[in-house]
GROMACS .gro file of C-alpha atoms in nm:
model
  230
    1MET     CA    1   4.314   1.412  -7.260
    2ASN     CA    2   4.580   1.388  -6.988
    3THR     CA    3   4.941   1.504  -7.286
    4LYS     CA    4   5.157   1.536  -6.959
    5GLU     CA    5   5.088   1.158  -6.861
    6PHE     CA    6   5.185   1.016  -7.171
    7GLU     CA    7   5.456   1.236  -7.212
    8ASN     CA    8   5.581   1.066  -6.849
    9LYS     CA    9   5.552   0.727  -7.019
   10ILE     CA   10   5.707   0.791  -7.384
   11GLY     CA   11   5.994   0.984  -7.133
   12TYR     CA   12   5.913   1.331  -7.434
   13GLN     CA   13   5.751   1.645  -7.338
   14PHE     CA   14   5.643   1.840  -7.672
   15GLN     CA   15   5.762   2.188  -7.796
   16ASN     CA   16   5.433   2.151  -7.937
   17VAL     CA   17   5.158   2.011  -7.759
   18ASN     CA   18   4.898   2.063  -8.015
   19TYR     CA   19   5.075   1.746  -8.251
   20LEU     CA   20   5.056   1.532  -7.937
   21GLU     CA   21   4.682   1.575  -7.914
   22ARG     CA   22   4.578   1.529  -8.329
   23ALA     CA   23   4.802   1.239  -8.319
   24LEU     CA   24   4.617   1.017  -8.020
   25THR     CA   25   4.312   1.187  -8.261
   26HIS     CA   26   4.133   0.864  -8.466
   27SER     CA   27   3.893   0.975  -8.733
   28SER     CA   28   3.591   0.907  -8.553
   29TYR     CA   29   3.649   1.186  -8.331
   30ASN     CA   30   3.590   1.396  -8.618
   31LYS     CA   31   3.266   1.283  -8.687
   32GLU     CA   32   3.147   1.404  -8.361
   33LYS     CA   33   3.400   1.700  -8.279
   34THR     CA   34   3.462   1.898  -8.665
   35LYS     CA   35   3.768   2.173  -8.495
   36HIS     CA   36   4.022   1.808  -8.410
   37MET     CA   37   4.210   1.633  -8.719
   38ASP     CA   38   4.258   1.304  -8.766
   39ASN     CA   39   4.593   1.130  -8.689
   40GLU     CA   40   4.621   0.956  -9.102
   41ARG     CA   41   4.824   1.174  -9.219
   42LEU     CA   42   5.094   1.161  -8.898
   43GLU     CA   43   5.020   0.772  -8.954
   44PHE     CA   44   5.150   0.790  -9.330
   45LEU     CA   45   5.525   0.950  -9.208
   46GLY     CA   46   5.493   0.713  -8.876
   47ASP     CA   47   5.537   0.453  -9.057
   48ALA     CA   48   5.795   0.523  -9.316
   49PHE     CA   49   6.037   0.688  -9.060
   50PHE     CA   50   5.968   0.381  -8.821
   51ASP     CA   51   6.057   0.109  -9.144
   52ALA     CA   52   6.328   0.374  -9.185
   53ILE     CA   53   6.470   0.330  -8.871
   54ILE     CA   54   6.441  -0.065  -8.784
   55GLY     CA   55   6.595  -0.083  -9.106
   56VAL     CA   56   6.919   0.028  -8.967
   57GLU     CA   57   6.843  -0.112  -8.626
   58VAL     CA   58   6.891  -0.450  -8.792
   59PHE     CA   59   7.134  -0.375  -9.024
   60HIS     CA   60   7.368  -0.269  -8.750
   61LYS     CA   61   7.255  -0.552  -8.571
   62LEU     CA   62   7.325  -0.847  -8.847
   63PRO     CA   63   7.634  -0.754  -8.989
   64GLN     CA   64   7.723  -1.069  -9.126
   65VAL     CA   65   7.355  -1.158  -9.347
   66SER     CA   66   7.172  -1.101  -9.619
   67GLU     CA   67   6.960  -0.838  -9.721
   68GLY     CA   68   6.663  -1.131  -9.802
   69LYS     CA   69   6.716  -1.179  -9.426
   70LEU     CA   70   6.732  -0.809  -9.319
   71THR     CA   71   6.420  -0.749  -9.527
   72LYS     CA   72   6.233  -1.054  -9.368
   73THR     CA   73   6.384  -0.989  -8.996
   74ARG     CA   74   6.257  -0.585  -9.017
   75ALA     CA   75   5.893  -0.701  -9.156
   76LEU     CA   76   5.879  -0.914  -8.799
   77ILE     CA   77   5.930  -0.541  -8.668
   78VAL     CA   78   5.762  -0.344  -8.879
   79CYS     CA   79   5.390  -0.440  -8.876
   80GLU     CA   80   5.053  -0.412  -8.675
   81GLN     CA   81   5.124  -0.691  -8.410
   82SER     CA   82   5.478  -0.480  -8.297
   83LEU     CA   83   5.335  -0.185  -8.283
   84ALA     CA   84   4.994  -0.272  -8.141
   85ARG     CA   85   5.209  -0.469  -7.898
   86VAL     CA   86   5.440  -0.159  -7.775
   87GLY     CA   87   5.085   0.081  -7.781
   88ARG     CA   88   4.963  -0.156  -7.553
   89SER     CA   89   5.251  -0.143  -7.277
   90LEU     CA   90   5.196   0.241  -7.371
   91GLY     CA   91   4.855   0.230  -7.223
   92ILE     CA   92   4.822   0.440  -7.595
   93GLY     CA   93   4.460   0.320  -7.617
   94LYS     CA   94   4.299   0.525  -7.300
   95HIS     CA   95   4.482   0.835  -7.392
   96ILE     CA   96   4.312   0.835  -7.810
   97ASN     CA   97   4.042   1.061  -7.860
   98MET     CA   98   3.744   0.874  -8.074
   99GLY     CA   99   3.416   0.884  -8.141
  100HIS     CA  100   3.138   0.731  -7.922
  101GLY     CA  101   3.050   0.466  -8.136
  102GLU     CA  102   3.412   0.361  -8.216
  103GLU     CA  103   3.466   0.330  -7.840
  104SER     CA  104   3.180   0.173  -7.788
  105ALA     CA  105   3.274  -0.105  -8.022
  106GLY     CA  106   3.601  -0.210  -7.837
  107GLY     CA  107   3.803   0.036  -8.015
  108ARG     CA  108   4.062   0.074  -7.742
  109GLN     CA  109   4.198  -0.233  -7.763
  110LYS     CA  110   4.119  -0.240  -8.144
  111ASP     CA  111   4.468  -0.377  -8.253
  112SER     CA  112   4.432  -0.121  -8.597
  113ILE     CA  113   4.331   0.147  -8.378
  114LEU     CA  114   4.632   0.109  -8.143
  115ALA     CA  115   4.922   0.026  -8.450
  116ASP     CA  116   4.810   0.322  -8.633
  117ALA     CA  117   4.806   0.599  -8.337
  118MET     CA  118   5.169   0.456  -8.238
  119GLU     CA  119   5.295   0.552  -8.614
  120ALA     CA  120   5.130   0.825  -8.592
  121ILE     CA  121   5.349   0.969  -8.212
  122ILE     CA  122   5.666   0.843  -8.408
  123GLY     CA  123   5.559   1.071  -8.691
  124THR     CA  124   5.460   1.369  -8.467
  125LEU     CA  125   5.811   1.250  -8.272
  126TYR     CA  126   6.012   1.350  -8.570
  127LEU     CA  127   5.841   1.682  -8.615
  128ASP     CA  128   5.848   1.814  -8.260
  129GLY     CA  129   6.168   1.707  -8.201
  130GLY     CA  130   6.321   1.597  -8.508
  131TYR     CA  131   6.519   1.228  -8.603
  132GLU     CA  132   6.718   1.172  -8.320
  133ALA     CA  133   6.386   1.238  -8.115
  134ALA     CA  134   6.176   0.932  -8.309
  135GLN     CA  135   6.461   0.734  -8.323
  136LYS     CA  136   6.561   0.756  -7.954
  137PHE     CA  137   6.195   0.683  -7.882
  138VAL     CA  138   6.173   0.402  -8.132
  139VAL     CA  139   6.446   0.229  -8.026
  140LYS     CA  140   6.366   0.169  -7.716
  141ALA     CA  141   6.019   0.110  -7.689
  142PHE     CA  142   6.060  -0.136  -7.928
  143SER     CA  143   6.395  -0.330  -7.787
  144GLU     CA  144   6.243  -0.614  -7.704
  145ILE     CA  145   6.081  -0.661  -7.964
  146ILE     CA  146   6.372  -0.598  -8.182
  147ASP     CA  147   6.627  -0.816  -7.981
  148GLU     CA  148   6.343  -1.069  -8.004
  149ALA     CA  149   6.395  -1.091  -8.386
  150VAL     CA  150   6.710  -1.048  -8.388
  151SER     CA  151   6.784  -1.338  -8.210
  152GLY     CA  152   6.489  -1.560  -8.359
  153LYS     CA  153   6.261  -1.581  -8.151
  154LEU     CA  154   6.016  -1.371  -8.247
  155PHE     CA  155   5.758  -1.605  -8.493
  156SER     CA  156   5.474  -1.438  -8.685
  157ASP     CA  157   5.470  -1.695  -8.959
  158TYR     CA  158   5.108  -1.764  -8.851
  159LYS     CA  159   5.047  -1.932  -9.204
  160SER     CA  160   5.294  -2.220  -9.207
  161GLU     CA  161   5.218  -2.337  -8.880
  162VAL     CA  162   4.843  -2.330  -9.031
  163GLN     CA  163   4.987  -2.539  -9.279
  164GLU     CA  164   5.156  -2.807  -9.133
  165ILE     CA  165   4.880  -2.834  -8.867
  166LEU     CA  166   4.606  -2.902  -9.190
  167GLN     CA  167   4.826  -3.117  -9.441
  168LYS     CA  168   4.842  -3.331  -9.148
  169LYS     CA  169   4.484  -3.402  -9.202
  170GLY     CA  170   4.495  -3.553  -9.533
  171LYS     CA  171   4.599  -3.518  -9.875
  172ASN     CA  172   4.250  -3.327 -10.054
  173ILE     CA  173   4.263  -3.038  -9.791
  174SER     CA  174   4.210  -2.672  -9.922
  175ILE     CA  175   4.351  -2.364  -9.781
  176THR     CA  176   4.268  -2.071  -9.924
  177TYR     CA  177   4.297  -1.676  -9.820
  178LEU     CA  178   3.989  -1.453  -9.948
  179ILE     CA  179   4.018  -1.086  -9.986
  180ASP     CA  180   3.665  -1.004  -9.849
  181LYS     CA  181   3.733  -0.625  -9.913
  182GLU     CA  182   4.003  -0.322  -9.931
  183GLU     CA  183   3.867   0.057  -9.790
  184GLY     CA  184   4.098   0.355  -9.792
  185PRO     CA  185   4.332   0.527 -10.016
  186ALA     CA  186   4.604   0.357 -10.210
  187HIS     CA  187   4.864   0.495 -10.012
  188ASP     CA  188   4.699   0.385  -9.673
  189LYS     CA  189   4.481   0.053  -9.764
  190ARG     CA  190   4.339  -0.172  -9.525
  191PHE     CA  191   4.280  -0.585  -9.655
  192TYR     CA  192   4.032  -0.786  -9.515
  193VAL     CA  193   4.066  -1.172  -9.545
  194HIS     CA  194   3.963  -1.468  -9.471
  195LEU     CA  195   4.104  -1.807  -9.400
  196GLU     CA  196   3.885  -2.105  -9.612
  197CYS     CA  197   3.936  -2.461  -9.606
  198ASN     CA  198   3.733  -2.692  -9.718
  199GLY     CA  199   3.461  -2.433  -9.784
  200GLN     CA  200   3.478  -2.355  -9.415
  201ILE     CA  201   3.633  -2.019  -9.256
  202LEU     CA  202   3.862  -2.072  -8.995
  203GLY     CA  203   4.018  -1.722  -8.954
  204LYS     CA  204   3.974  -1.333  -9.051
  205GLY     CA  205   4.224  -1.087  -9.069
  206SER     CA  206   4.303  -0.751  -9.222
  207GLY     CA  207   4.619  -0.551  -9.243
  208LYS     CA  208   4.796  -0.239  -9.486
  209SER     CA  209   4.880  -0.522  -9.720
  210LYS     CA  210   4.761  -0.857  -9.828
  211LYS     CA  211   5.056  -1.011  -9.671
  212GLU     CA  212   5.020  -0.860  -9.344
  213ALA     CA  213   4.624  -0.970  -9.369
  214GLU     CA  214   4.663  -1.356  -9.412
  215GLN     CA  215   4.895  -1.359  -9.117
  216ASN     CA  216   4.613  -1.182  -8.927
  217ALA     CA  217   4.401  -1.472  -9.029
  218ALA     CA  218   4.591  -1.782  -9.017
  219ARG     CA  219   4.688  -1.601  -8.631
  220GLN     CA  220   4.285  -1.617  -8.523
  221ALA     CA  221   4.277  -1.918  -8.704
  222LEU     CA  222   4.559  -2.081  -8.434
  223GLN     CA  223   4.387  -1.864  -8.147
  224ARG     CA  224   4.033  -2.111  -8.221
  225GLY     CA  225   4.198  -2.361  -8.273
  226GLU     CA  226   3.889  -2.525  -8.454
  227PHE     CA  227   4.106  -2.723  -8.681
  228HIS     CA  228   3.914  -3.036  -8.539
  229VAL     CA  229   3.568  -2.975  -8.756
  230LEU     CA  230   3.767  -3.080  -9.061
   0.00000   0.00000   0.00000
């Protein structure tokens, strides 16, 4: 792993480079290289600080709005899609240690893996440089997404868009989001959902909450655009 290259990308030099190596180690790597610890605990830590940092930013940028609006705006930013988007811009995928099987399955481009690695990076920045280091990175790396969310340009309510499209097809359209499976411990669950309309599967998605998984299933349905088959 070229840690210097990634440090230059994020604009931070680690005092303890072991933190960075751990943050960039996927659990699949441990099955083949057992001497490394994976980034799952760091994900847990990073998730908490990411949520707090974005909450503060949104609070200051929207001084006149209600708690409900603040919550919705934060949710637009604190999600798998945003984390993966920034992860791709930083080229984080090529730096992740992962097992050959996961890599062969396209793991370096999976939203879930990129998002988890980004959360781990935020967590490890906190451990290595304190809250200020984590806050500085998040505000800079997510600045474009934060501005889009605050200005109302960041749209992620894919479920509503799908609903509108399908309702135009007639009164008897039945839209259902069904959970296929759940994985992981209680504090770090992943939900897998599919969107079904009149018995036909239109999209599948996963996420750290049922709502996020449903949004991702709706997003896939929109990307596939196969509503004409109904």
